[in-house]
Amino acid sequence: MDTLQDVFKGSSAKDIDYVQYAIYLPSQDTEAATLSYLQDTLAMINSLIQPLIKDYIWHKDRFHLSIAYDHGQDPSYPFLFGISRFGDCINDEWFMVYLLQTISLRLSEAVVSICDNDGDVLLIEAAHELPLWLDPSNSENRVYLYRGQVHIIPLPQSPADILHVPTSGRLQRQKAIAHVRQGCPAASDPIQRAIHHRMLESPAHQEIHRAKCLLPSKAAFVLLSEPQLITLAVEAFYLRDPVSMKACAAMRTFSPITTVETVVRFTKTTYAQTVSQKFYPPKPFRLPAMNQRKQYKYAELGMKVACGLEMLYHLSEHDSADDSYDFEHDKKYLAYIAHLTKLGYFRSERPGSQLYNLLLLQSKEQYLQYKKQESHKHLVSLDDIDVDDDDTFKGSDSVLSNGTSLVRKRIDDLLSQYSEEKLQLLLDQNTDHEESDDWMNVDPKQLEELLMKRMGNIKDSMMDDLKQDFEDDGLEDGMDLEAMMSNLENFVENKKSGVDGVEFPREMASDDSEEEEEEYSDDDEYQGPIKFDMDKFMSILKGESSFKKEENMTDVMQEMDQEISSHDKISGSFAKLTTNEEEEDENAPVDVQLNLVKNVLESFKSQQGLPGPVGNLLNQFGFVLPGDNEE
């Protein structure tokens, strides 16, 4: 039983949004040969994606791969694995999907799997285009990226396929990977388009927002030298507590005595998090008057960023073990660099160029990881990631270009190089311009357009189903109130529901066709599945007879009608069928359709424009009721 402390701890816990990804390459003759092949491939992957991620600012964790083994030995050989937290920035996740697709295009034998804390990323995005046979009970280990396309392993079509692909339940990952390479067909075009369209919606350059800030001189120098630090500083500011706030009372590291005005790169998520926070300036800051709107905006934004940097610096710890490693006198490292050069790792870049230096830093980081893995295997559990374990994200916990140094050590290195001349040089080299933040202000019309854009494909399919229903019922084109009520009555009276929820027109049509295929034409005695009535069985055992109860049911219903009619408020709440007479006939039968229309409209009105049962149900049939405007 949970204690009260556990309850409070659980109530304040926040789900960790992460994405995990694996790249499976063919195993070699020996494990040593496989590891060497993976090391070379990993180096080439880093070289391939470095130009794509060079100017990208990660919100939480960067894209990162390392050599790993599965705890459950499925597959039984090593592979490339990574896990990254993306926090509130969903575009980070889809940028990683784009990188993985690019890798699968360049490496023809690579089979890629992707999932996050909600499930299979690709299946969730293409949920409305998936075949009806695919559901959570049989989808595990069936979806992969291969040669740039989505592949969904189908159910077996012949007895021979059953040996490789089970009809239901969990599919072994190693068998699935082999099946994809052996010629598993790509998923349908609508699925490919849905995934491709989603990746195009989140290109790297659209996630950046440039804003002008009035910053302390040292804070400006640090952020211009290492732009990636902005996300860590904003996170420290956004998740601040009374302990971290103490550092802002003195501002010893980033004193605002001298300030400069410059343009800083944010992600749209971090910018929104910063400007939306109500934060009173600590004592060291003096902001302009609020009537000086632009200057006040720049100073307030810079004050928040500087406080975030100060909190980040004091929350971080030193760790210089990796930075003190002597690479120049390690013969194995020098041989490793020579080997990478022959493979084309440095992409014809000259020593000293910006890209060359980034690739060199990555090679050092990768080499240190190899040395650590020589003593023990990097074991992961692909089926059950422990997100509360501090070691889970150790490979991706640093968003800095050099993952071997921690934050405070990196800031100390930058501050040791600070001078007014170097700061001025960075300010002169900064060619970014301030951008409008109108994208933060979305009016109802724009929101509706965004929703309709996202729901466009769903709405089209619903309208096709609805049009087919109209044609089947002999109705005219268009949607009127009578047609809406007719479809709603038909749905309530004739549709079915089960453990998977209510079946809507498209699903019912598919189910009907499947039932027609399963009819037994040769066996006239077949009467459907056997049904067992427990109540009747128990009545027979007790010697009771239910015939008398069935005969009395009509009398019971008549008594109920009389009871309802005797109450004026209940009977008066129902609309009656009208006649040509002026006075309403109290004994007239209830107008069922009119009462249905009134109740539907009153229920929709009570939603006050918010989602509700009536609105959601009618949306499934493609009906969108107009707003309740008095005009």
XYZ file of C-alpha atoms in Angstrom:
631
model
C 0.000 0.000 0.000
C 1.324 3.457 -0.936
C 2.175 5.835 1.868
C 0.955 9.444 1.905
C 4.432 10.563 0.895
C 4.355 8.243 -2.127
C 0.995 9.658 -3.154
C 2.269 13.249 -3.067
C 5.441 12.252 -4.899
C 3.416 10.538 -7.613
C 1.060 13.458 -7.991
C 3.914 15.829 -8.697
C 5.793 13.493 -11.023
C 5.880 14.485 -14.705
C 5.865 11.970 -17.510
C 9.149 11.906 -19.394
C 8.626 12.457 -23.126
C 11.304 10.471 -24.930
C 11.922 8.682 -28.213
C 14.056 5.562 -28.555
C 15.467 4.355 -31.852
C 17.522 1.391 -33.038
C 19.391 0.703 -36.279
C 19.905 -2.985 -37.074
C 22.705 -3.899 -39.463
C 23.631 -7.403 -40.728
C 25.778 -9.361 -38.294
C 29.218 -10.484 -39.419
C 30.941 -13.848 -39.009
C 32.247 -13.077 -35.521
C 31.216 -10.669 -32.777
C 34.529 -8.837 -33.082
C 33.940 -8.318 -36.805
C 30.386 -7.115 -36.096
C 31.626 -4.601 -33.520
C 34.288 -3.275 -35.902
C 31.675 -2.953 -38.650
C 29.312 -1.093 -36.288
C 32.081 1.265 -35.174
C 32.906 2.229 -38.758
C 29.225 2.594 -39.640
C 28.551 4.749 -36.591
C 31.412 7.050 -37.520
C 30.038 7.423 -41.047
C 26.528 8.117 -39.695
C 27.933 10.920 -37.521
C 29.717 12.332 -40.552
C 26.520 12.084 -42.629
C 24.185 13.891 -40.221
C 26.626 16.505 -38.885
C 25.848 19.065 -41.642
C 22.120 18.574 -40.940
C 22.337 19.135 -37.176
C 25.206 21.665 -37.154
C 23.014 24.730 -36.484
C 20.099 22.922 -34.873
C 19.248 23.748 -31.255
C 17.954 20.740 -29.338
C 15.296 21.390 -26.742
C 16.336 18.613 -24.354
C 18.601 15.794 -25.611
C 20.464 15.594 -28.872
C 20.279 12.736 -31.366
C 22.836 10.186 -30.234
C 23.738 6.600 -31.192
C 25.907 4.024 -29.475
C 26.567 0.288 -29.778
C 24.265 -1.771 -27.565
C 23.001 -5.276 -26.846
C 19.439 -6.231 -25.988
C 18.799 -7.576 -22.475
C 16.432 -10.201 -23.880
C 18.855 -11.194 -26.672
C 16.379 -10.226 -29.385
C 18.227 -9.684 -31.618
C 21.131 -11.817 -30.456
C 23.734 -9.575 -32.105
C 24.806 -5.971 -31.262
C 23.145 -2.986 -32.931
C 23.072 0.820 -32.825
C 20.741 2.314 -30.230
C 19.775 5.737 -28.917
C 17.243 7.337 -26.586
C 16.543 11.069 -26.317
C 14.183 13.217 -24.295
C 12.404 15.876 -26.359
C 10.292 17.405 -23.579
C 7.676 19.846 -24.844
C 9.205 20.152 -28.329
C 7.511 17.564 -30.554
C 9.450 18.919 -33.545
C 12.644 17.493 -32.024
C 11.124 14.021 -32.188
C 10.142 14.380 -35.833
C 13.499 15.857 -36.760
C 15.040 12.671 -35.339
C 12.622 10.617 -37.452
C 13.823 12.598 -40.477
C 17.463 11.864 -39.578
C 16.688 8.150 -39.228
C 14.942 8.100 -42.594
C 17.975 9.803 -44.152
C 20.239 7.166 -42.590
C 18.051 4.333 -43.900
C 18.274 5.813 -47.400
C 22.087 5.926 -47.313
C 22.577 2.544 -45.613
C 20.698 0.052 -47.781
C 20.918 -2.792 -45.231
C 19.843 -0.718 -42.207
C 16.479 -1.596 -40.635
C 15.266 1.146 -38.270
C 12.705 0.975 -35.466
C 11.302 4.044 -33.667
C 8.991 4.342 -30.680
C 8.274 6.812 -27.893
C 6.512 6.730 -24.528
C 3.129 6.677 -26.337
C 3.958 3.730 -28.586
C 5.021 3.306 -32.205
C 5.613 6.789 -33.631
C 4.895 5.871 -37.247
C 1.703 3.958 -36.486
C 0.323 6.787 -34.362
C 0.910 9.379 -37.086
C -0.680 7.227 -39.817
C -3.431 5.837 -37.572
C -6.262 6.740 -39.969
C -4.569 5.063 -42.937
C -3.715 1.722 -41.316
C -5.260 -1.592 -42.436
C -8.127 -2.725 -40.217
C -6.384 -5.956 -39.194
C -3.625 -3.995 -37.428
C -4.269 -3.240 -33.758
C -2.170 -2.930 -30.570
C -2.487 -6.665 -29.888
C -0.528 -7.662 -33.017
C 1.478 -4.555 -34.012
C 4.535 -5.090 -31.793
C 7.787 -5.361 -33.785
C 5.943 -5.105 -37.118
C 6.821 -1.525 -38.182
C 10.223 -0.442 -39.511
C 11.953 2.087 -41.749
C 13.875 0.403 -44.562
C 15.519 2.185 -47.499
C 13.583 5.354 -46.708
C 10.119 3.782 -46.640
C 7.768 2.500 -43.956
C 7.355 -1.274 -43.890
C 4.570 -3.031 -41.980
C 4.982 -6.788 -41.758
C 1.593 -8.258 -42.783
C -0.137 -11.284 -41.345
C 0.820 -14.599 -43.036
C -0.936 -15.251 -46.340
C 0.031 -18.901 -46.722
C 0.973 -21.861 -44.469
C 4.625 -21.300 -45.397
C 4.490 -17.727 -44.045
C 3.369 -18.947 -40.596
C 6.844 -20.370 -40.018
C 8.275 -16.835 -40.210
C 5.400 -14.577 -39.167
C 2.916 -15.577 -36.432
C -0.794 -15.021 -37.035
C -1.199 -13.084 -33.796
C 0.645 -11.972 -30.681
C 4.233 -10.822 -30.369
C 6.575 -11.119 -33.339
C 10.234 -11.766 -32.530
C 12.341 -8.778 -33.475
C 15.164 -10.774 -35.051
C 12.738 -12.667 -37.322
C 10.978 -9.421 -38.219
C 14.257 -7.722 -39.246
C 15.159 -10.674 -41.457
C 11.672 -10.654 -42.986
C 11.981 -6.954 -43.906
C 15.302 -7.542 -45.681
C 13.948 -10.572 -47.537
C 11.416 -8.536 -49.486
C 8.596 -7.423 -47.217
C 6.546 -4.976 -49.335
C 6.425 -1.319 -48.362
C 3.308 0.074 -46.671
C 0.542 1.644 -48.740
C 0.945 5.055 -50.402
C -1.449 6.856 -47.983
C 0.701 5.703 -45.046
C 3.905 6.836 -46.774
C 2.356 10.238 -47.569
C 1.140 10.743 -43.986
C 4.635 10.106 -42.564
C 6.395 12.133 -45.256
C 4.004 15.072 -44.821
C 4.571 15.094 -41.042
C 8.340 15.204 -41.487
C 8.035 18.145 -43.880
C 5.968 20.059 -41.293
C 8.898 20.285 -38.871
C 12.063 21.267 -40.791
C 14.981 22.360 -38.654
C 14.999 26.030 -39.653
C 11.339 26.610 -38.718
C 11.905 25.694 -35.065
C 14.389 28.556 -34.508
C 13.184 31.946 -33.251
C 15.557 34.921 -33.127
C 14.869 37.546 -30.476
C 16.735 40.651 -29.343
C 17.894 40.698 -25.704
C 19.709 43.061 -23.380
C 22.165 40.672 -21.711
C 25.051 40.898 -19.251
C 28.280 40.955 -21.267
C 29.535 37.559 -20.092
C 26.116 35.956 -20.663
C 26.092 37.278 -24.239
C 29.628 35.938 -24.817
C 28.690 32.469 -23.539
C 25.466 32.212 -25.562
C 27.046 33.493 -28.777
C 29.926 31.051 -28.339
C 27.700 28.071 -27.462
C 24.127 28.678 -28.749
C 22.958 25.263 -27.481
C 23.226 26.488 -23.874
C 20.057 28.554 -24.323
C 17.797 25.510 -23.930
C 19.529 24.440 -20.714
C 19.344 27.979 -19.327
C 15.630 28.297 -20.128
C 14.951 24.883 -18.588
C 16.685 25.958 -15.378
C 14.644 29.176 -15.375
C 11.351 27.481 -16.246
C 11.732 24.778 -13.555
C 13.253 27.079 -10.925
C 12.784 26.522 -7.201
C 13.606 28.624 -4.109
C 17.055 27.018 -3.819
C 18.109 27.903 -7.365
C 16.637 31.398 -6.982
C 19.252 32.195 -4.348
C 21.917 32.326 -7.068
C 20.027 35.181 -8.787
C 20.119 37.359 -5.671
C 23.835 38.012 -6.191
C 24.463 37.191 -9.907
C 28.148 36.561 -9.195
C 28.875 34.766 -12.493
C 26.805 36.857 -14.933
C 26.699 40.277 -13.337
C 24.432 42.796 -15.129
C 26.734 45.750 -14.352
C 27.776 45.847 -18.025
C 25.240 44.852 -20.671
C 25.085 44.517 -24.451
C 22.195 44.242 -26.885
C 22.272 41.289 -29.268
C 20.046 38.782 -31.058
C 19.853 35.347 -29.420
C 18.617 32.150 -31.019
C 15.831 30.354 -29.154
C 13.717 27.408 -30.079
C 10.071 28.396 -30.393
C 9.299 26.247 -27.375
C 11.958 27.815 -25.145
C 11.003 31.333 -26.278
C 7.354 30.722 -25.426
C 8.344 29.258 -22.055
C 10.482 32.307 -21.277
C 8.133 35.133 -22.239
C 5.082 33.458 -20.700
C 6.633 33.374 -17.205
C 5.780 36.119 -14.733
C 9.099 36.889 -13.057
C 10.075 39.862 -10.934
C 13.657 41.076 -11.493
C 16.149 40.319 -8.692
C 17.983 43.179 -6.972
C 21.005 43.368 -9.317
C 18.748 44.230 -12.298
C 17.347 47.647 -13.155
C 14.790 47.498 -15.978
C 13.682 50.512 -18.091
C 10.269 52.081 -17.578
C 7.370 50.021 -18.909
C 6.255 52.853 -21.221
C 9.482 52.243 -23.192
C 7.947 49.093 -24.619
C 10.763 47.818 -26.861
C 13.581 48.524 -24.439
C 11.590 47.042 -21.568
C 10.854 43.902 -23.639
C 14.541 43.422 -24.534
C 15.692 44.016 -20.950
C 13.074 41.737 -19.400
C 13.851 38.881 -21.819
C 17.593 39.286 -21.248
C 17.070 39.373 -17.475
C 15.191 36.047 -17.569
C 17.850 34.409 -19.762
C 20.699 35.671 -17.572
C 18.957 34.382 -14.429
C 18.502 31.026 -16.139
C 22.226 30.881 -16.952
C 23.116 31.769 -13.355
C 20.824 29.026 -12.004
C 22.207 26.533 -14.533
C 25.787 27.296 -13.560
C 25.186 26.791 -9.850
C 23.104 23.638 -10.354
C 25.811 21.942 -12.440
C 28.809 20.013 -11.145
C 32.389 19.670 -12.315
C 33.541 16.564 -14.133
C 36.863 16.900 -15.849
C 37.809 13.220 -16.080
C 37.147 12.921 -19.792
C 38.521 16.357 -20.720
C 41.917 15.522 -19.237
C 42.396 12.513 -21.536
C 45.583 12.753 -23.596
C 44.489 11.886 -27.132
C 47.692 13.056 -28.792
C 49.790 10.312 -27.153
C 47.269 7.466 -27.560
C 48.528 5.346 -30.474
C 45.210 3.512 -30.760
C 43.358 6.807 -31.126
C 45.799 8.041 -33.785
C 45.312 4.772 -35.675
C 41.547 5.164 -35.274
C 41.661 8.679 -36.793
C 43.794 7.429 -39.697
C 41.245 4.671 -40.325
C 38.349 7.175 -40.316
C 40.196 9.411 -42.743
C 40.522 6.518 -45.215
C 36.781 5.853 -44.910
C 36.004 9.461 -45.878
C 34.762 10.444 -42.434
C 36.002 14.047 -42.680
C 34.131 14.625 -45.992
C 37.129 16.305 -47.729
C 37.118 19.054 -45.081
C 40.411 20.788 -44.381
C 41.872 20.541 -40.854
C 40.812 23.570 -38.818
C 37.486 24.182 -40.577
C 34.360 24.382 -38.450
C 32.899 21.097 -39.717
C 36.270 19.346 -39.392
C 36.551 20.424 -35.750
C 33.023 19.213 -34.999
C 33.736 15.835 -36.578
C 37.022 15.623 -34.658
C 35.198 16.263 -31.361
C 32.696 13.536 -32.235
C 35.485 11.091 -33.003
C 37.039 11.737 -29.589
C 33.725 11.232 -27.853
C 33.091 8.034 -29.800
C 36.569 6.715 -29.046
C 36.077 7.221 -25.304
C 32.812 5.322 -25.526
C 34.587 2.427 -27.244
C 37.130 2.310 -24.426
C 34.331 2.138 -21.837
C 32.525 -0.612 -23.751
C 35.646 -2.745 -23.881
C 35.259 -3.452 -20.162
C 31.489 -4.080 -20.180
C 28.649 -4.382 -22.655
C 26.128 -1.570 -23.067
C 22.967 -3.527 -22.257
C 19.529 -2.087 -22.974
C 16.000 -3.360 -22.557
C 14.128 -2.405 -25.703
C 10.776 -3.616 -24.381
C 10.873 -1.971 -20.939
C 12.834 1.279 -20.724
C 13.396 2.440 -17.139
C 13.073 6.216 -17.553
C 13.620 6.802 -13.834
C 17.106 5.284 -14.016
C 19.787 7.992 -14.241
C 21.893 5.782 -16.536
C 19.107 5.457 -19.122
C 19.872 8.826 -20.748
C 23.599 8.912 -20.039
C 24.416 8.673 -23.750
C 22.217 11.608 -24.681
C 22.156 13.763 -21.557
C 24.363 16.447 -23.060
C 23.132 18.635 -25.893
C 26.531 20.309 -26.245
C 28.672 19.588 -29.283
C 31.178 17.839 -27.034
C 29.237 15.398 -24.899
C 32.257 14.515 -22.754
C 32.143 17.740 -20.728
C 29.463 18.808 -18.315
C 27.741 22.164 -18.387
C 29.590 24.031 -15.656
C 32.970 22.916 -16.986
C 31.978 24.089 -20.455
C 30.862 27.495 -19.134
C 34.102 27.851 -17.154
C 36.102 27.124 -20.331
C 34.209 29.822 -22.219
C 34.504 32.401 -19.438
C 38.250 31.792 -19.269
C 38.459 33.013 -22.878
C 36.298 36.101 -22.304
C 37.535 39.564 -23.223
C 35.807 42.686 -24.477
C 37.593 42.363 -27.820
C 36.406 38.762 -28.338
C 32.879 39.725 -27.315
C 32.842 42.575 -29.837
C 34.088 40.194 -32.529
C 31.196 37.801 -31.803
C 28.716 40.672 -31.859
C 30.029 41.811 -35.244
C 29.847 38.256 -36.641
C 26.263 37.783 -35.462
C 24.188 38.496 -38.573
C 20.848 37.328 -37.131
C 17.914 39.734 -37.152
C 15.025 40.009 -34.739
C 11.929 38.061 -35.828
C 8.279 38.743 -35.126
C 6.619 36.611 -32.469
C 3.146 36.894 -34.001
C 3.163 33.104 -34.377
C 2.405 32.958 -30.637
C -0.925 34.720 -31.147
C -3.453 32.364 -32.734
C -7.003 33.659 -33.173
C -10.012 31.299 -33.305
C -10.116 31.371 -37.106
C -6.441 30.381 -37.418
C -6.929 27.652 -34.819
C -9.863 26.289 -36.787
C -7.773 26.310 -39.968
C -4.963 24.432 -38.213
C -7.397 21.847 -36.876
C -9.063 21.433 -40.255
C -5.655 20.995 -41.868
C -4.784 18.237 -39.420
C -8.256 16.676 -39.663
C -8.588 17.085 -43.416
C -7.939 13.476 -44.382
C -10.152 12.181 -41.598
C -12.980 14.495 -42.611
C -12.734 13.429 -46.261
C -13.009 9.755 -45.354
C -15.975 10.466 -43.080
C -17.717 12.459 -45.780
C -17.198 9.631 -48.267
C -18.746 7.187 -45.798
C -21.625 9.580 -45.133
C -22.240 10.123 -48.838
C -22.354 6.376 -49.342
C -24.920 6.105 -46.532
C -27.053 8.793 -48.189
C -26.937 6.966 -51.511
C -27.865 3.679 -49.856
C -30.834 5.290 -48.110
C -32.032 7.069 -51.259
C -31.433 10.514 -49.777
C -30.638 13.602 -51.791
C -27.218 15.185 -51.736
C -26.534 17.579 -48.884
C -26.909 17.508 -45.149
C -30.191 18.642 -43.626
C -31.614 18.165 -40.151
C -33.872 15.326 -41.223
C -30.947 13.430 -42.772
C -28.883 13.954 -39.623
C -31.655 12.586 -37.386
C -32.278 9.682 -39.744
C -28.610 8.651 -39.622
C -28.480 9.122 -35.870
C -31.583 6.924 -35.355
C -30.150 4.297 -37.683
C -26.868 4.376 -35.783
C -28.548 4.001 -32.358
C -30.872 1.205 -33.470
C -28.656 -0.846 -35.789
C -24.973 -0.272 -35.030
C -22.929 -2.462 -32.728
C -20.320 -1.907 -30.054
C -17.776 -4.128 -28.367
C -14.628 -4.067 -26.299
C -12.926 -1.964 -29.006
C -15.674 0.675 -28.907
C -18.497 1.691 -31.225
C -18.265 0.605 -34.859
C -18.851 3.479 -37.277
C -19.995 3.292 -40.918
C -16.632 2.462 -42.520
C -15.861 -0.161 -39.906
C -19.347 -1.667 -40.181
C -19.060 -1.887 -43.956
C -15.748 -3.685 -43.634
C -17.146 -6.031 -40.994
C -20.187 -6.803 -43.161
C -17.982 -7.699 -46.113
C -15.867 -9.940 -43.915
C -18.982 -11.655 -42.573
C -20.220 -12.242 -46.106
C -16.916 -13.890 -47.001
C -17.160 -16.141 -43.960
C -20.673 -17.443 -44.716
C -20.931 -21.191 -45.015
C -22.728 -21.847 -48.289
C -22.256 -25.637 -48.200
C -23.521 -26.210 -44.674
C -27.215 -25.367 -44.371
C -27.267 -26.418 -40.745
C -24.850 -23.717 -39.645
C -26.709 -21.229 -37.432
C -23.868 -18.984 -36.282
C -21.801 -19.145 -33.109
C -23.171 -20.981 -30.100
C -24.683 -18.680 -27.460
C -25.113 -19.659 -23.827
C -27.820 -17.957 -21.734
C -26.765 -18.305 -18.103
C -30.094 -16.934 -16.719
C -32.211 -19.447 -18.602
C -29.850 -22.250 -17.645
C -30.099 -21.396 -13.943
C -33.910 -21.076 -14.201
C -34.135 -24.570 -15.705
C -31.945 -25.973 -12.935
C -34.203 -24.377 -10.302
C -37.360 -25.648 -12.008
C -38.551 -22.138 -12.780
C -40.392 -21.138 -15.917
C -39.774 -17.879 -17.748
C -42.811 -18.083 -19.992
C -45.006 -16.402 -17.413
C -42.527 -13.553 -17.059
C -42.437 -13.008 -20.799
C -46.240 -12.957 -21.002
C -46.430 -10.366 -18.231
C -43.852 -8.065 -19.900
C -46.523 -6.321 -21.982
C -48.535 -5.575 -18.854
C -45.448 -4.162 -17.140
C -44.716 -1.809 -20.046
C -48.318 -0.580 -20.045
C -48.144 0.120 -16.315
C -44.933 2.101 -16.832
C -46.578 4.209 -19.556
C -49.529 4.939 -17.263
C -47.174 5.888 -14.404
C -45.295 8.356 -16.622
C -48.495 9.860 -18.039
C -49.871 10.472 -14.534
C -47.055 12.919 -13.750
C -47.644 16.273 -15.397
C -43.975 17.391 -15.383
C -42.710 14.185 -16.979
C -45.429 13.923 -19.606
C -45.261 17.650 -20.303
C -41.541 17.462 -21.084
C -42.231 15.462 -24.260
C -43.370 17.144 -27.486
C -46.557 15.594 -28.880
C -47.647 15.068 -32.462
C -49.563 18.165 -33.566
C -52.873 18.197 -35.411
C -54.883 20.842 -37.191
C -56.720 21.613 -33.945
C -55.616 24.678 -32.001
C -55.538 22.968 -28.590
C -52.902 20.326 -27.962
C -54.268 16.849 -27.407
C -52.892 15.510 -24.108
C -53.469 11.945 -25.266
C -51.604 12.452 -28.546
C -48.579 10.176 -29.058
C -45.070 11.504 -28.481
C -43.249 12.926 -31.514
C -40.055 10.847 -31.258
C -38.085 12.654 -33.990
C -38.974 16.123 -32.704
C -37.920 15.178 -29.164
C -34.668 13.760 -30.540
C -33.932 17.001 -32.428
C -34.697 19.149 -29.372
C -32.549 17.052 -27.038
C -29.641 16.956 -29.491
C -29.689 20.729 -29.989
C -30.048 21.461 -26.266
C -27.179 19.119 -25.454
C -25.012 20.732 -28.145
C -25.875 24.194 -26.819
C -24.874 23.159 -23.285
C -21.369 22.312 -24.583
C -20.800 26.076 -25.069
C -18.459 25.510 -28.003
C -16.368 22.898 -26.152
C -16.038 19.200 -27.067
C -18.938 17.113 -25.831
C -20.822 13.853 -26.465
C -23.213 15.191 -29.114
C -20.572 17.149 -31.011
C -18.144 14.228 -30.998
C -20.805 11.756 -32.140
C -22.041 13.952 -34.994
C -18.455 14.649 -36.091
C -18.019 10.918 -36.685
C -20.719 11.233 -39.384
C -19.258 14.430 -40.859
C -21.910 16.765 -39.385
C -20.606 20.033 -37.930
C -23.346 22.043 -36.232
C -23.054 25.851 -36.491
C -22.226 27.946 -33.457
C -25.054 29.107 -31.166
C -25.157 32.728 -32.322
C -28.219 34.837 -31.562
C -27.961 36.453 -35.000
